[in-house]
Every structure is written in C-alpha cells, then in structure tokens.
mmCIF file of C-alpha atoms in Angstrom:
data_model
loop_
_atom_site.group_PDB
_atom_site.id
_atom_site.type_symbol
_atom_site.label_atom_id
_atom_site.label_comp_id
_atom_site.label_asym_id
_atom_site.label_seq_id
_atom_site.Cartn_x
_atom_site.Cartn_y
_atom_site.Cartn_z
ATOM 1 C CA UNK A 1 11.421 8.970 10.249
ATOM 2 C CA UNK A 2 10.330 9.091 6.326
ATOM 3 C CA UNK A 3 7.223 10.878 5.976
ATOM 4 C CA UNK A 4 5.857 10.634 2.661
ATOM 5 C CA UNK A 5 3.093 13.947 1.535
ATOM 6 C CA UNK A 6 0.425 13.580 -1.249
ATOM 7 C CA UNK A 7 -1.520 16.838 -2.397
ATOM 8 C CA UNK A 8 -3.770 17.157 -3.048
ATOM 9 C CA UNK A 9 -5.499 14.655 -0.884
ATOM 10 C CA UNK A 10 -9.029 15.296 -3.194
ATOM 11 C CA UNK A 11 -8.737 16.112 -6.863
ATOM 12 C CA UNK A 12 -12.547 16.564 -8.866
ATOM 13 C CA UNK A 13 -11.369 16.393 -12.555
ATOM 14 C CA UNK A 14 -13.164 17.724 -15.792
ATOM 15 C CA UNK A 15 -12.813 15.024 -18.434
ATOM 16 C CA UNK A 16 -10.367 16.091 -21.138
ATOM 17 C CA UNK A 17 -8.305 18.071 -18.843
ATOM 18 C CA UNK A 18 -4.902 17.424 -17.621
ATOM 19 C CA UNK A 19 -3.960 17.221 -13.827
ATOM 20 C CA UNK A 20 -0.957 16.618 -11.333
ATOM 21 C CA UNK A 21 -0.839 14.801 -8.355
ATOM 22 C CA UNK A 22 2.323 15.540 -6.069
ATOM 23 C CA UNK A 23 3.963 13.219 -3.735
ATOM 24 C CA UNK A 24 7.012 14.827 -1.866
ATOM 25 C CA UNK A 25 9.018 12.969 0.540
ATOM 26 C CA UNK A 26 11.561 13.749 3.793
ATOM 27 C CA UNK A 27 14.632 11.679 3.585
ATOM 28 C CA UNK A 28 16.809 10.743 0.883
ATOM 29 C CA UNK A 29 15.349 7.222 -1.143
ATOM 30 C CA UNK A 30 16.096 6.227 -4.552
ATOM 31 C CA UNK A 31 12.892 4.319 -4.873
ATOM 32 C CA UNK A 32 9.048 5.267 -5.641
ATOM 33 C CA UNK A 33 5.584 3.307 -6.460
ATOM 34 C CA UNK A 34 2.271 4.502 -7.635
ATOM 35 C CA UNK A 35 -0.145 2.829 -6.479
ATOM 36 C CA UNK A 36 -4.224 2.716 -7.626
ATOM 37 C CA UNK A 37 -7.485 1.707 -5.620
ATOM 38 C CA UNK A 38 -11.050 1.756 -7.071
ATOM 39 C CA UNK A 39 -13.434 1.745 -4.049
ATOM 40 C CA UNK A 40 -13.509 -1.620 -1.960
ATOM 41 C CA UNK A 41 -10.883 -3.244 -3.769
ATOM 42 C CA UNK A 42 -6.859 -3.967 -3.375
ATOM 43 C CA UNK A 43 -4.065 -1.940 -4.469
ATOM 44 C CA UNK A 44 -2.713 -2.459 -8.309
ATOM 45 C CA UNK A 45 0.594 -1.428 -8.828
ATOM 46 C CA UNK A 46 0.727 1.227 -11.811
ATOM 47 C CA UNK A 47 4.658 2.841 -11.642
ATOM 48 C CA UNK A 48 8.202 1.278 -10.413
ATOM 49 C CA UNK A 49 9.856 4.607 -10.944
ATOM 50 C CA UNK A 50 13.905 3.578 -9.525
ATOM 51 C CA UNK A 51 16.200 6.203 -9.878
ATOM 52 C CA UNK A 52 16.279 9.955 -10.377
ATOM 53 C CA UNK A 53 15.019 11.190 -13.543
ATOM 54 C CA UNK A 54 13.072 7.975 -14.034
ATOM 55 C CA UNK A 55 9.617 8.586 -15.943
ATOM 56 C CA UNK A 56 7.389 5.907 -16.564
ATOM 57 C CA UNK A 57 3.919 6.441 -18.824
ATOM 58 C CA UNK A 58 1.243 3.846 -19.549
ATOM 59 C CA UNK A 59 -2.066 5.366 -21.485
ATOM 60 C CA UNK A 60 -3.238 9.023 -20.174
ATOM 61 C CA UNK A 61 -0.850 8.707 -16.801
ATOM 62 C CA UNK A 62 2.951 9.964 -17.038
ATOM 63 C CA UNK A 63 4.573 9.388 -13.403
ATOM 64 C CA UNK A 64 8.599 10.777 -12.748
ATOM 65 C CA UNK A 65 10.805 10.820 -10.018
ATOM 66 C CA UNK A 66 12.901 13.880 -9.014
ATOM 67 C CA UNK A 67 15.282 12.336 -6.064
ATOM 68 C CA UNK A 68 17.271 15.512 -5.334
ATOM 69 C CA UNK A 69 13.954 17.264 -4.796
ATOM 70 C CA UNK A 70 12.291 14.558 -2.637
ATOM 71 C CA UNK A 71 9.137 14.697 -5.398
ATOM 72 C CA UNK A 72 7.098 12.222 -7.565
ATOM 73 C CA UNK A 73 4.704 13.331 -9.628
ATOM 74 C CA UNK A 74 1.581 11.919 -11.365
ATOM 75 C CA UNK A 75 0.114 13.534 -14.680
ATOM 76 C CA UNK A 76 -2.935 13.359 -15.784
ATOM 77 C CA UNK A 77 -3.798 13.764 -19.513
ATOM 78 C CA UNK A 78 -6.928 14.548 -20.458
ATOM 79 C CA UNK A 79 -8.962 12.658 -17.517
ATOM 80 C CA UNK A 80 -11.703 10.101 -18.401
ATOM 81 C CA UNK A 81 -14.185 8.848 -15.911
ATOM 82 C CA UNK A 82 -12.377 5.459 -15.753
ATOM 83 C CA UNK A 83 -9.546 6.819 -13.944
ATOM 84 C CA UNK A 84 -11.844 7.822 -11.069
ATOM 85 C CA UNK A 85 -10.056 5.650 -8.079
ATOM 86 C CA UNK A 86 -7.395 6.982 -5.058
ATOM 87 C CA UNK A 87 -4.078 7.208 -6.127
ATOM 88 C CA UNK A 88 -0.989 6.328 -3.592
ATOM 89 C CA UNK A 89 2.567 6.825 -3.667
ATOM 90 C CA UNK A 90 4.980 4.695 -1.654
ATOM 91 C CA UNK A 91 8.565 5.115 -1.361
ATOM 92 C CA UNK A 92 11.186 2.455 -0.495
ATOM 93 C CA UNK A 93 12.671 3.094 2.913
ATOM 94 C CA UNK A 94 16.298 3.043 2.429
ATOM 95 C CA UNK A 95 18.139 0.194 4.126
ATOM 96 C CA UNK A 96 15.245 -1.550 4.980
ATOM 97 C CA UNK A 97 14.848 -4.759 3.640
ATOM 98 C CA UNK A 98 11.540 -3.358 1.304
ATOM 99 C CA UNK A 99 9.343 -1.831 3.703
ATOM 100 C CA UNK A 100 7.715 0.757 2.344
ATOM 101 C CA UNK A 101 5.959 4.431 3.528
ATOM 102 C CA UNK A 102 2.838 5.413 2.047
ATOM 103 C CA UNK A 103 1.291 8.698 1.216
ATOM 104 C CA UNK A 104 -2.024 9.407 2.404
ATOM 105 C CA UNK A 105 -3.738 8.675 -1.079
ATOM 106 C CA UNK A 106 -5.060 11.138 -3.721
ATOM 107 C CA UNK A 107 -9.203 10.882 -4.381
ATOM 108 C CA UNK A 108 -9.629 11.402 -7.736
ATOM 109 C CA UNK A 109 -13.567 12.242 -8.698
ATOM 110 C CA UNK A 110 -13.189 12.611 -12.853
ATOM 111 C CA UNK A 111 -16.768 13.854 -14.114
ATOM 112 C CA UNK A 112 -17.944 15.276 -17.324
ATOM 113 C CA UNK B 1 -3.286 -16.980 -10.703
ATOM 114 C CA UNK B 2 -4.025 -16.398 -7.587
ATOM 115 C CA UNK B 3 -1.268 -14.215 -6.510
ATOM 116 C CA UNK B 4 -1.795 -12.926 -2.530
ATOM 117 C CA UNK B 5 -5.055 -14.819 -1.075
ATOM 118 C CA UNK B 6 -6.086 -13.532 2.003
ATOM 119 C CA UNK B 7 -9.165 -15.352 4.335
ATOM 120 C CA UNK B 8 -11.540 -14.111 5.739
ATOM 121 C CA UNK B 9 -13.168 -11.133 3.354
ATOM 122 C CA UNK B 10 -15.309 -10.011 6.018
ATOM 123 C CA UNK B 11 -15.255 -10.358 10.075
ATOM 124 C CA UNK B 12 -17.379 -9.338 12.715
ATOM 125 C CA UNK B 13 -15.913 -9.445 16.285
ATOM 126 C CA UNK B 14 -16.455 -8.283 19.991
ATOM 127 C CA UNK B 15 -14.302 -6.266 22.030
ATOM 128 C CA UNK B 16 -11.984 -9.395 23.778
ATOM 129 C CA UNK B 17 -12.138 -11.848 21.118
ATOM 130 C CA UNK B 18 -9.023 -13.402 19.380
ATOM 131 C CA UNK B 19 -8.897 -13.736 15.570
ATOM 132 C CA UNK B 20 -5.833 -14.642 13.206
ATOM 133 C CA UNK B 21 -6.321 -13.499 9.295
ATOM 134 C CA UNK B 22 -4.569 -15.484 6.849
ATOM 135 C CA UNK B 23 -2.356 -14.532 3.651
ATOM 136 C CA UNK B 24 -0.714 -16.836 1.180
ATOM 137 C CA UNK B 25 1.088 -16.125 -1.935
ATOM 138 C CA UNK B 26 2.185 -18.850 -4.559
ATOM 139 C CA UNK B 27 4.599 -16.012 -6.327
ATOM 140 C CA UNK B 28 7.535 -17.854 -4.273
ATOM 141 C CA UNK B 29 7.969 -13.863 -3.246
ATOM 142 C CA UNK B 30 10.643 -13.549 -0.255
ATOM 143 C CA UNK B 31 8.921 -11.077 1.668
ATOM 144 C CA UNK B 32 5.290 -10.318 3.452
ATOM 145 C CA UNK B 33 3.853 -7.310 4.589
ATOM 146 C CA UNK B 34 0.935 -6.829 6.907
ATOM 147 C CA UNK B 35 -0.741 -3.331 6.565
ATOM 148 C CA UNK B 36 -3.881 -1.673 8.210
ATOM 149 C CA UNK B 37 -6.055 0.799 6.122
ATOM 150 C CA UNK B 38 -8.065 3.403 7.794
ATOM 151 C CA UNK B 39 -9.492 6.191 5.635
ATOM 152 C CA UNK B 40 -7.343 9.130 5.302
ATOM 153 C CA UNK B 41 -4.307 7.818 6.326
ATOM 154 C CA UNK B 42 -3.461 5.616 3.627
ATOM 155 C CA UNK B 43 -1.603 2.185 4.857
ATOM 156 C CA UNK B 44 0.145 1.600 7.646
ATOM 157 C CA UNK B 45 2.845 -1.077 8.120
ATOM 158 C CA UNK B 46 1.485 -3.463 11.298
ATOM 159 C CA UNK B 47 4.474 -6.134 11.141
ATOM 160 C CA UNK B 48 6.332 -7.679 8.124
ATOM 161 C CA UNK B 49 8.674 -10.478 7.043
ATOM 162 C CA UNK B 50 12.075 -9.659 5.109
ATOM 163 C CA UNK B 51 12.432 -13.599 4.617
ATOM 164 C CA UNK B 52 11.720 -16.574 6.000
ATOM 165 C CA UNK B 53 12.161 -17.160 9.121
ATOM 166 C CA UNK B 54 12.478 -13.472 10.485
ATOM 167 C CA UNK B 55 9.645 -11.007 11.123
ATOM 168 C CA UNK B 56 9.781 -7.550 12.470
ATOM 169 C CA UNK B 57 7.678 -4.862 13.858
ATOM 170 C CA UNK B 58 6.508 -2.264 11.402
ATOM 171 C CA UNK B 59 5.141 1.374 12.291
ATOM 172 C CA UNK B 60 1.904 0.299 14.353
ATOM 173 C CA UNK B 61 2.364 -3.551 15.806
ATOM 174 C CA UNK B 62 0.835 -2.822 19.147
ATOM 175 C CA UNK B 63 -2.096 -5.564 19.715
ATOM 176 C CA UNK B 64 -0.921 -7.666 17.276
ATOM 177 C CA UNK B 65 1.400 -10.743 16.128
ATOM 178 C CA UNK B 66 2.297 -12.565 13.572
ATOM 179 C CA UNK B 67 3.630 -15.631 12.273
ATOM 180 C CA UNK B 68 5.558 -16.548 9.242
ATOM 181 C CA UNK B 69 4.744 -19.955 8.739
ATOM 182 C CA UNK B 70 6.653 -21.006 5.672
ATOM 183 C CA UNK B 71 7.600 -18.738 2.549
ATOM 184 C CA UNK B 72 4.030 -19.441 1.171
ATOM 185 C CA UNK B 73 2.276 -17.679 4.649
ATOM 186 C CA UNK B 74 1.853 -14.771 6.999
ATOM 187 C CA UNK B 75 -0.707 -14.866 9.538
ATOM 188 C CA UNK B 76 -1.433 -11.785 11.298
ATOM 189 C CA UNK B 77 -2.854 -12.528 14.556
ATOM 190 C CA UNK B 78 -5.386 -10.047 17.530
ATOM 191 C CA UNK B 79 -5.223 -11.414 20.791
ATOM 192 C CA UNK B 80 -7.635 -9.451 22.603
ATOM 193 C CA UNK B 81 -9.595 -7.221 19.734
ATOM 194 C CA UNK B 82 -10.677 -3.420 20.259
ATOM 195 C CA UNK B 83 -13.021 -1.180 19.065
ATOM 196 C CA UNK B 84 -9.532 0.666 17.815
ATOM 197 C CA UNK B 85 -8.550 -2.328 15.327
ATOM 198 C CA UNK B 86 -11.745 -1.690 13.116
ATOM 199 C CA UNK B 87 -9.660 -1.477 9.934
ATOM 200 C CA UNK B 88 -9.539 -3.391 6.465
ATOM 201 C CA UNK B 89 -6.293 -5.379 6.479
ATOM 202 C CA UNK B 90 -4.260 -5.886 3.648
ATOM 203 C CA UNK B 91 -1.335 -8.790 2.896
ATOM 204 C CA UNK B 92 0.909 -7.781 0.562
ATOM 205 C CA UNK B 93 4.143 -9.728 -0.826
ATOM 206 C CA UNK B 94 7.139 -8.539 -3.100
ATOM 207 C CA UNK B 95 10.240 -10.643 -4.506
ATOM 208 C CA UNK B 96 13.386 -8.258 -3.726
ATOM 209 C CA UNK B 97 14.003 -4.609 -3.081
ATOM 210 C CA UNK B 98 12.777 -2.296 -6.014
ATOM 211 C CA UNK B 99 10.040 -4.299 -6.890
ATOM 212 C CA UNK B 100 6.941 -3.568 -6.111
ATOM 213 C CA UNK B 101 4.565 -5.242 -3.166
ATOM 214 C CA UNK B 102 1.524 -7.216 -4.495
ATOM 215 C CA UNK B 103 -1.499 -7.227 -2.529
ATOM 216 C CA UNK B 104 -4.648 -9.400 -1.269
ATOM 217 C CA UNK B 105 -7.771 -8.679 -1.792
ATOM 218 C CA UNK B 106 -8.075 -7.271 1.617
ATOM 219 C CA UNK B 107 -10.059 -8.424 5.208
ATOM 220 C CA UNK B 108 -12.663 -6.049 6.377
ATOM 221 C CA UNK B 109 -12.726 -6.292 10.331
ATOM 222 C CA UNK B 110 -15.269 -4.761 12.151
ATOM 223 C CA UNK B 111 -15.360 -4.965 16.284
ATOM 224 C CA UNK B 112 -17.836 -3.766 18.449
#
C-alpha cells in the first residue's frame, strides 16, 4: 500500500524567508503533483513534476522530484502572505489507471 | 469554462436518508474521481472511473456507489447516510496518466 508523508503538517512563515515542505513516499512511482487549497475552496493544480530529477518553478515556489529517494520537495522563497493556503502532494500510483495517494496537506500560516 | 461542476454546494441530511451528488466535466477528460475530505487527512479516494463504462472501488467505498453515466458524469451516490459521512466531497477528472486531476468546487455534506 503507497503511503504518501507531508512534514511538516503546519508551517507559520515570516514573510521574506525561505521554507521547505517535504513529501516522502513508500513505493517506487515515477509521478508527483502539488497541489494548493485556500480555505473553503477546491484544489488548483500548481506542479506535474514526471520523472526523477524533474524541477518545476512558477514565481516564489520551486517543487523537484527525487524518485530514488521516494521525496518531493516544495521551496519556498521569500514567503508573502498570499501564499498562505494548505499545500498537498499526490503521487501517481503505479499501474493504476491514474488514481492517485495524497499526503495529508501542509498548513501554511505566512505573517509579517 | 466550466471545467468539473459539481451540485449541490451545500447539504443537510439525517441519519437514514439517501442522497446522490452530481459531477460533470465538459473537458471530454477520460477519467473521474470521487474523493472525501476530512481535516487532517487530506483526500481520500471513495470510488473512481478509469473510462467509460468501468468504475472501481477506491481506498474508502464502504456506504457508497456510484454511477458513470456517460463520459460527461459521475454521480456518487449514499444509500442510507451516517453521522460518519459528514465530509466535503470533491469530483475530480483528468485526461490520461501523468496529467494532473482537475477538481469541482466541492459538496459540503453535513448529517445529523
């Protein structure tokens, strides 16, 4: 059974600091998705990150994919308050027609 | 664009009563997912559909069913609804494996 880890599960940020979120992972899966929710709303896909050594930035987030490891991680570069939201990882369970196994989610509080 | 439209937003049941929640997508995606969310546990696969046609039990189908009704939509359906299915369902859709799921804006089920 994949079982998918995210620590830490809370993160309170200082804006203009930098931060990592790590999602590790049990069984072997080429695949991994970052995922973002602000409170009461739906999941937006942020990363697609597909094979090993993959890394993936948009703005102040950097995501990468270590497959041999079993680890994803999510930087943070110098938080703002706007990235203040929960942060999941997903992978792809091998063989499995898409389904996927999520993390637990990260809550990020980013204040000043 | 609508993407993954899921009905209702909000439901209030009692223990006993039968519900179905709707999804549709107009992304002509192949496959559906039906996920609960319960807070720290991030989602949890309830039953999906690779295609089609076919639909199969995910990590936590007990108490529930579904129905792929054409390629547009996935009905998830309670029979008998308890206190234990107070959740905030999410429909989520995806094209092929290694792309990432889109997802509804969510149902929030409450029963007493």
């Amino acid at each position: 059974e994949l079982k998918v880890e995210q620590n830490p599960l809370f993160l309170s940020m200082q804006e203009g600091k930098n931060y990592t979120i790590y999602c590790n992972y049990s069984t072997t899966s080429d695949r991994l998705y970052w995922y973002r929710q602000d409170p009461g709303k739906s999941l937006e896909s942020l990363f697609v990150l597909l094979s090993n050594g993959a890394v993936k930035q948009e703005g102040r987030l950097m995501a990468s994919l270590d497959t041999k490891a079993r680890l994803s991680t999510l930087h943070i570069t110098a938080a703002v308050h706007d990235l203040s939201a929960t942060y999941f990882c997903a992978v792809d369970i091998k063989n499995s027609w898409g389904k996927f196994q999520f993390g637990a989610g990260t809550q990020v509080v980013v204040t000043p | 664009n609508a993407g993954v439209t899921q009905t209702p937003k909000f439901q209030v049941l009692k223990t006993g009563q039968s519900m179905t929640l709707q999804c549709a997508q107009d992304m002509n995606h192949n496959s559906m997912y039906w996920y609960r969310q319960d807070p720290g546990m991030g989602l949890r696969l309830i039953y999906y559909s690779a295609s089609e046609g076919t639909t199969d039990k995910g990590e936590v189908p007990n108490g529930y069913n579904v129905s792929r009704l054409n390629k547009r939509e996935f009905s998830l359906r309670l029979e008998s609804a308890a206190p234990s299915q107070t959740s905030v369902y999410f429909c989520a859709s995806s094209t092929t494996v290694g792309q990432p799921q889109h997802f509804g804006d969510g149902t929030r089920l409450s029963i007493l």
